[in-house]
PDB file of C-alpha atoms in Angstrom:
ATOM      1  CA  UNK A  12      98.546 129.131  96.627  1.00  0.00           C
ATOM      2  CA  UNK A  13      96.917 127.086  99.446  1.00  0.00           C
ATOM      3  CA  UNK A  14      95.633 123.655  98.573  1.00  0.00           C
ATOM      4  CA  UNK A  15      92.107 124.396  99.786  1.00  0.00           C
ATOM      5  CA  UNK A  16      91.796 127.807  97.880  1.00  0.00           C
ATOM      6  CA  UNK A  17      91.948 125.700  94.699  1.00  0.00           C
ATOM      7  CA  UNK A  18      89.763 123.340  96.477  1.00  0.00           C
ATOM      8  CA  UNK A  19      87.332 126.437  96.711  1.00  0.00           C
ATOM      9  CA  UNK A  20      87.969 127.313  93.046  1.00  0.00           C
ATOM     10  CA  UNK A  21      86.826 123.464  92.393  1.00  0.00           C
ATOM     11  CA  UNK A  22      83.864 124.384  94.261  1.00  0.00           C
ATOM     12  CA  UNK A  23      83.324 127.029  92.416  1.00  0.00           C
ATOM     13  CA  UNK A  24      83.251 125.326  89.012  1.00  0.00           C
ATOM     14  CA  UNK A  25      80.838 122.920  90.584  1.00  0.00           C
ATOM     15  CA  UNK A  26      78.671 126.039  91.973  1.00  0.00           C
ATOM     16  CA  UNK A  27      78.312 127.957  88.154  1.00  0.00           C
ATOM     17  CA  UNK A  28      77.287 124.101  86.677  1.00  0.00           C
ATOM     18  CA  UNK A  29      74.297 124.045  88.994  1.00  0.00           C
ATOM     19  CA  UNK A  30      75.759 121.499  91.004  1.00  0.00           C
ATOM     20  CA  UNK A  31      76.412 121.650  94.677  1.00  0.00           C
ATOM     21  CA  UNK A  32      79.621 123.162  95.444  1.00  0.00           C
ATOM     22  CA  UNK A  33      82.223 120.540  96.500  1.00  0.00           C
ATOM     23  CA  UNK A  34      85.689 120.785  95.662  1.00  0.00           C
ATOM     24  CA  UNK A  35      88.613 118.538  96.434  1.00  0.00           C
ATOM     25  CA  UNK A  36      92.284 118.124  95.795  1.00  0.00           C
ATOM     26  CA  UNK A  37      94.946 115.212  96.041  1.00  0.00           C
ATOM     27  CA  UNK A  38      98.435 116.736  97.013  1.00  0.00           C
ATOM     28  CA  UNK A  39     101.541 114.138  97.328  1.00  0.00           C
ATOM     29  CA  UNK A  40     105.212 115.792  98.347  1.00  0.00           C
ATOM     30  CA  UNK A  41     104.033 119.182  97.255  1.00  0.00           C
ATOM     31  CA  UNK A  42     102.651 118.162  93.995  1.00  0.00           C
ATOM     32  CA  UNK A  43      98.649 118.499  93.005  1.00  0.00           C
ATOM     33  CA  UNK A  44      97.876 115.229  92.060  1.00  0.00           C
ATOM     34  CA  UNK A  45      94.069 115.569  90.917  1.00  0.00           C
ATOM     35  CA  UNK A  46      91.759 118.493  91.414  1.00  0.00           C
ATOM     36  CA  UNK A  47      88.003 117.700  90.964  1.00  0.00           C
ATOM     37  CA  UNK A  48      84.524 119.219  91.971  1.00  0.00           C
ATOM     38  CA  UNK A  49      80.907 117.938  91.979  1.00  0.00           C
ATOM     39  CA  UNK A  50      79.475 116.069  88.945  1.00  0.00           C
ATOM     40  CA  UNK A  51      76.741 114.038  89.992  1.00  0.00           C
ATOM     41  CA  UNK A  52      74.090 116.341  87.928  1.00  0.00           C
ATOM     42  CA  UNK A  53      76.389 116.418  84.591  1.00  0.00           C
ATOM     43  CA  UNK A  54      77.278 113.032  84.601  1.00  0.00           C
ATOM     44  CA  UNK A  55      73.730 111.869  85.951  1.00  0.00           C
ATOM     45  CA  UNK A  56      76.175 109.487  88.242  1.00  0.00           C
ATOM     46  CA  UNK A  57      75.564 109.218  92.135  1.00  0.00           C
ATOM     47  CA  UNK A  58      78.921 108.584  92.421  1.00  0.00           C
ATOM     48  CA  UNK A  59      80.129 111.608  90.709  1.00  0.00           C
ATOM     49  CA  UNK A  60      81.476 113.485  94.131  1.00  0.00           C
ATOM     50  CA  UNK A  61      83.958 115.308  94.120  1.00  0.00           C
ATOM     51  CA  UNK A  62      86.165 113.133  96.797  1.00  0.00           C
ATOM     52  CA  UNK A  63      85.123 109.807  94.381  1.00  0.00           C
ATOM     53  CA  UNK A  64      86.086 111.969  90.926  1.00  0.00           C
ATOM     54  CA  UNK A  65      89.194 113.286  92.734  1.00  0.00           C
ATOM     55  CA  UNK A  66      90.884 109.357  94.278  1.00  0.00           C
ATOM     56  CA  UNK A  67      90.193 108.077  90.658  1.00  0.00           C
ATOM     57  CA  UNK A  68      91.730 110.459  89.039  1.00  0.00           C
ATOM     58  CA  UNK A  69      95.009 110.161  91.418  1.00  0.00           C
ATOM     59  CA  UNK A  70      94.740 106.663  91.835  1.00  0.00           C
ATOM     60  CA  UNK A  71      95.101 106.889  87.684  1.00  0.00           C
ATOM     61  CA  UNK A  72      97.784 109.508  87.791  1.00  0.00           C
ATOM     62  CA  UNK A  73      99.729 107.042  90.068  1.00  0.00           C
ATOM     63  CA  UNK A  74      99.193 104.173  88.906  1.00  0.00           C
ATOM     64  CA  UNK A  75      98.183 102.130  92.049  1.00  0.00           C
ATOM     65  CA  UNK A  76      94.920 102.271  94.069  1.00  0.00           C
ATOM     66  CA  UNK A  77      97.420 103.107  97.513  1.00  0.00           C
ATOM     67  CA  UNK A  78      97.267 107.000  97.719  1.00  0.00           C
ATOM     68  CA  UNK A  79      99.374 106.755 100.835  1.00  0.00           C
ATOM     69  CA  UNK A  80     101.117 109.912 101.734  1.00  0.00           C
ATOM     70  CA  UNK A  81      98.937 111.640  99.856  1.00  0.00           C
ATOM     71  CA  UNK A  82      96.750 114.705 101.208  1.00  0.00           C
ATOM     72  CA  UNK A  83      93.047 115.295 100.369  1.00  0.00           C
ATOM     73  CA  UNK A  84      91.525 118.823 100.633  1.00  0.00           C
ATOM     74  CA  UNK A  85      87.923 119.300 100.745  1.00  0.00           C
ATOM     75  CA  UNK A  86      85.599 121.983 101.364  1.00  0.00           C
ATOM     76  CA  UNK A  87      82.929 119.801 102.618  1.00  0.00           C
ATOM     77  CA  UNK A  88      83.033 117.551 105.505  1.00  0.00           C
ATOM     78  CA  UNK A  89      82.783 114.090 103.256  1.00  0.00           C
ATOM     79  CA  UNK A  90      79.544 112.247 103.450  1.00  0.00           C
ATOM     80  CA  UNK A  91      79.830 108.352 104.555  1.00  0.00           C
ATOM     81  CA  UNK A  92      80.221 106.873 100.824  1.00  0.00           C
ATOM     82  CA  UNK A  93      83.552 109.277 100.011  1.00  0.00           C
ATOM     83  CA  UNK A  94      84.665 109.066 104.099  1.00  0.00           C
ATOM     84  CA  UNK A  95      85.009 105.230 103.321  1.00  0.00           C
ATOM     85  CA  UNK A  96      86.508 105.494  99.618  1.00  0.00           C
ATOM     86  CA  UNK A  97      89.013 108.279 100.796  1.00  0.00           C
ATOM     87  CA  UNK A  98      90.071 105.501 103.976  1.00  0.00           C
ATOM     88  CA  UNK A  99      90.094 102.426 101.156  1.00  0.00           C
ATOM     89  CA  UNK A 100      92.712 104.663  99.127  1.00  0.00           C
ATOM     90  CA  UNK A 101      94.744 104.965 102.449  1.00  0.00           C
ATOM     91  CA  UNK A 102      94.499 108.772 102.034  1.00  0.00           C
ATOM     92  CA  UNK A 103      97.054 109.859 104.844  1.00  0.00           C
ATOM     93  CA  UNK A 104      95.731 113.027 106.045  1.00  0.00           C
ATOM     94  CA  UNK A 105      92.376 114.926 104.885  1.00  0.00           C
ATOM     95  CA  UNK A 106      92.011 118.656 105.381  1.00  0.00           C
ATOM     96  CA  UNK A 107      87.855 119.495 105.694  1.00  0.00           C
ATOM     97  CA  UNK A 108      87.168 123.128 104.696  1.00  0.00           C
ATOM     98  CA  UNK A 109      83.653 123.054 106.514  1.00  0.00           C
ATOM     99  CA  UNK A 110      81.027 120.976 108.390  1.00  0.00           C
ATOM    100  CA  UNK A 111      78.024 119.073 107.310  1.00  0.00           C
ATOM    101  CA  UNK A 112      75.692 119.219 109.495  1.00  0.00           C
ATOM    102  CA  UNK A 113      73.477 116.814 107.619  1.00  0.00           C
ATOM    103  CA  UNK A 114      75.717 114.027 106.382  1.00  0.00           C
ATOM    104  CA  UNK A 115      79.037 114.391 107.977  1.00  0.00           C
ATOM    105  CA  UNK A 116      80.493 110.954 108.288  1.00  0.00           C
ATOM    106  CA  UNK A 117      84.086 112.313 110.100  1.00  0.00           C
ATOM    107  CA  UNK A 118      82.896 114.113 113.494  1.00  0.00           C
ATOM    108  CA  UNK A 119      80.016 116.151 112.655  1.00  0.00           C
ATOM    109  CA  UNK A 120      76.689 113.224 112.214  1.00  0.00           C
ATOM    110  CA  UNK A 121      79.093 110.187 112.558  1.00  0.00           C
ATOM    111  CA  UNK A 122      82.969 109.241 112.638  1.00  0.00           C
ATOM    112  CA  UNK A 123      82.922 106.241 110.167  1.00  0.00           C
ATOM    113  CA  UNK A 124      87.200 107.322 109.980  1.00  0.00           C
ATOM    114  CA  UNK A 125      87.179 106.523 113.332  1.00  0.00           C
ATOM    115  CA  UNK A 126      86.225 103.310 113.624  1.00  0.00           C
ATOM    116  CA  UNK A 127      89.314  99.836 112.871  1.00  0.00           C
ATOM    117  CA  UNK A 128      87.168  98.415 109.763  1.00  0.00           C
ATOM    118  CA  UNK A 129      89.108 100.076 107.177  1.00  0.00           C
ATOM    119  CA  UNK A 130      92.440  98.780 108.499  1.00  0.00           C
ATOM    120  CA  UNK A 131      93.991 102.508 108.199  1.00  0.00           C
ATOM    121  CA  UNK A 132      93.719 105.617 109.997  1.00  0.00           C
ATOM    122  CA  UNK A 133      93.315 108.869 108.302  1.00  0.00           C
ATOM    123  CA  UNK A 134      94.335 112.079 110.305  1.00  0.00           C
ATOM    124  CA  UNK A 135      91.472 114.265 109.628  1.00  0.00           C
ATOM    125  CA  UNK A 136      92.457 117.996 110.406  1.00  0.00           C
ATOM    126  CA  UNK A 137      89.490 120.590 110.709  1.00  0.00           C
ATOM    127  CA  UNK A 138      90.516 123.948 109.117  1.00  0.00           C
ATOM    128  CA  UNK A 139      87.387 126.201 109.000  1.00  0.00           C
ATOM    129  CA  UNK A 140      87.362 128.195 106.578  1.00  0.00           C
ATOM    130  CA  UNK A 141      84.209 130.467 106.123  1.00  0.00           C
ATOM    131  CA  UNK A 142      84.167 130.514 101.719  1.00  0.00           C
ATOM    132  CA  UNK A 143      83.330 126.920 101.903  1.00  0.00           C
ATOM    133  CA  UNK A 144      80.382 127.522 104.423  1.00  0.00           C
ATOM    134  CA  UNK A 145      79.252 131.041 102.521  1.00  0.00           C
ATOM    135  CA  UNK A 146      79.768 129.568  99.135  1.00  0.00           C
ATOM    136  CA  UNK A 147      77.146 125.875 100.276  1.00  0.00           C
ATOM    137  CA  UNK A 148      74.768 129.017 101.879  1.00  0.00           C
ATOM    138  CA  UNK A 149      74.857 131.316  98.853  1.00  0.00           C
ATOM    139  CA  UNK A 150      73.910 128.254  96.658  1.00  0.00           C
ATOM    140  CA  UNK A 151      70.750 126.582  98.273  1.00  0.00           C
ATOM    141  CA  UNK A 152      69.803 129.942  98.804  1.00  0.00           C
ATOM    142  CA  UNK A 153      69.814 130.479  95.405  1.00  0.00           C
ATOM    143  CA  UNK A 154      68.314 127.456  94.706  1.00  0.00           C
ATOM    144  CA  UNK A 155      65.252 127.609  96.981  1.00  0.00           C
ATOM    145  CA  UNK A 156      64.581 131.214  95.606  1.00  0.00           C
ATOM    146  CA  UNK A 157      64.171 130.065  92.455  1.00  0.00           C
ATOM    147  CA  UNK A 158      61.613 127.178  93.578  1.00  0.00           C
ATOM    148  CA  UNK A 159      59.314 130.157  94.745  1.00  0.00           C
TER     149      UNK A 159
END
């Protein structure tokens, strides 16, 4: 199966817990490392992104903070808090299911992974895939029906 399908079923748990869908998996030589969605509503925890949730778990898995030559699959274009944890974990390569339009921090608003600071590079590949962007509509359409 391909990484960011189960990145999509991630988002997916996320989206039936009321909790905006973001999924994201850590893949190193062919292996899932961690697979994580969205948990900042359950856990009441800004931090609780899916990206964040998804680098602690590998980095636990592993053993060592370095997730070089490791892959990160997302369905969201990361915001500028995970954009700068996923280039402190030395991520090597980060696949980005769709764009956010709002708080993209790797091409769409800003490129923070573009800049020297972090002392790595991450190769950020765009691979649009149209369930991420349906799946983010379908849910904040739900959710501002149900504020009327």
């Amino acid at each position: 199966m391909e990484y960011m399908n189960i990145a999509i079923e991630e988002a997916w748990k996320a989206y039936n817990k009321g909790e905006v869908p973001v999924g994201a998996v850590i893949v190193r030589d062919g292996e899932i490392i961690s697979r994580q969605h969205n948990l900042k509503e359950e856990k009441k925890l800004t931090t609780a992104h899916a990206e964040i949730l998804a680098i602690e778990e590998a980095s636990r898995k592993l053993n060592n903070w370095r997730l070089s030559g490791c892959h990160m699959y997302v369905t969201l274009e990361p915001c500028p808090m995970c954009a700068a944890a996923i280039a402190q974990s030395r991520i090597s390569k980060l696949f980005i299911g769709t764009f956010n339009k709002d708080m993209g921090a790797c091409g769409s608003t800003i490129n923070l992974l573009d800049y020297d600071i972090f002392n790595w590079k991450v190769d950020v590949k765009w691979c649009y895939n149209q369930k991420c962007s349906d799946l983010l509509t379908s849910f904040f359409e739900n959710k501002r029906s149900k504020k009327n």
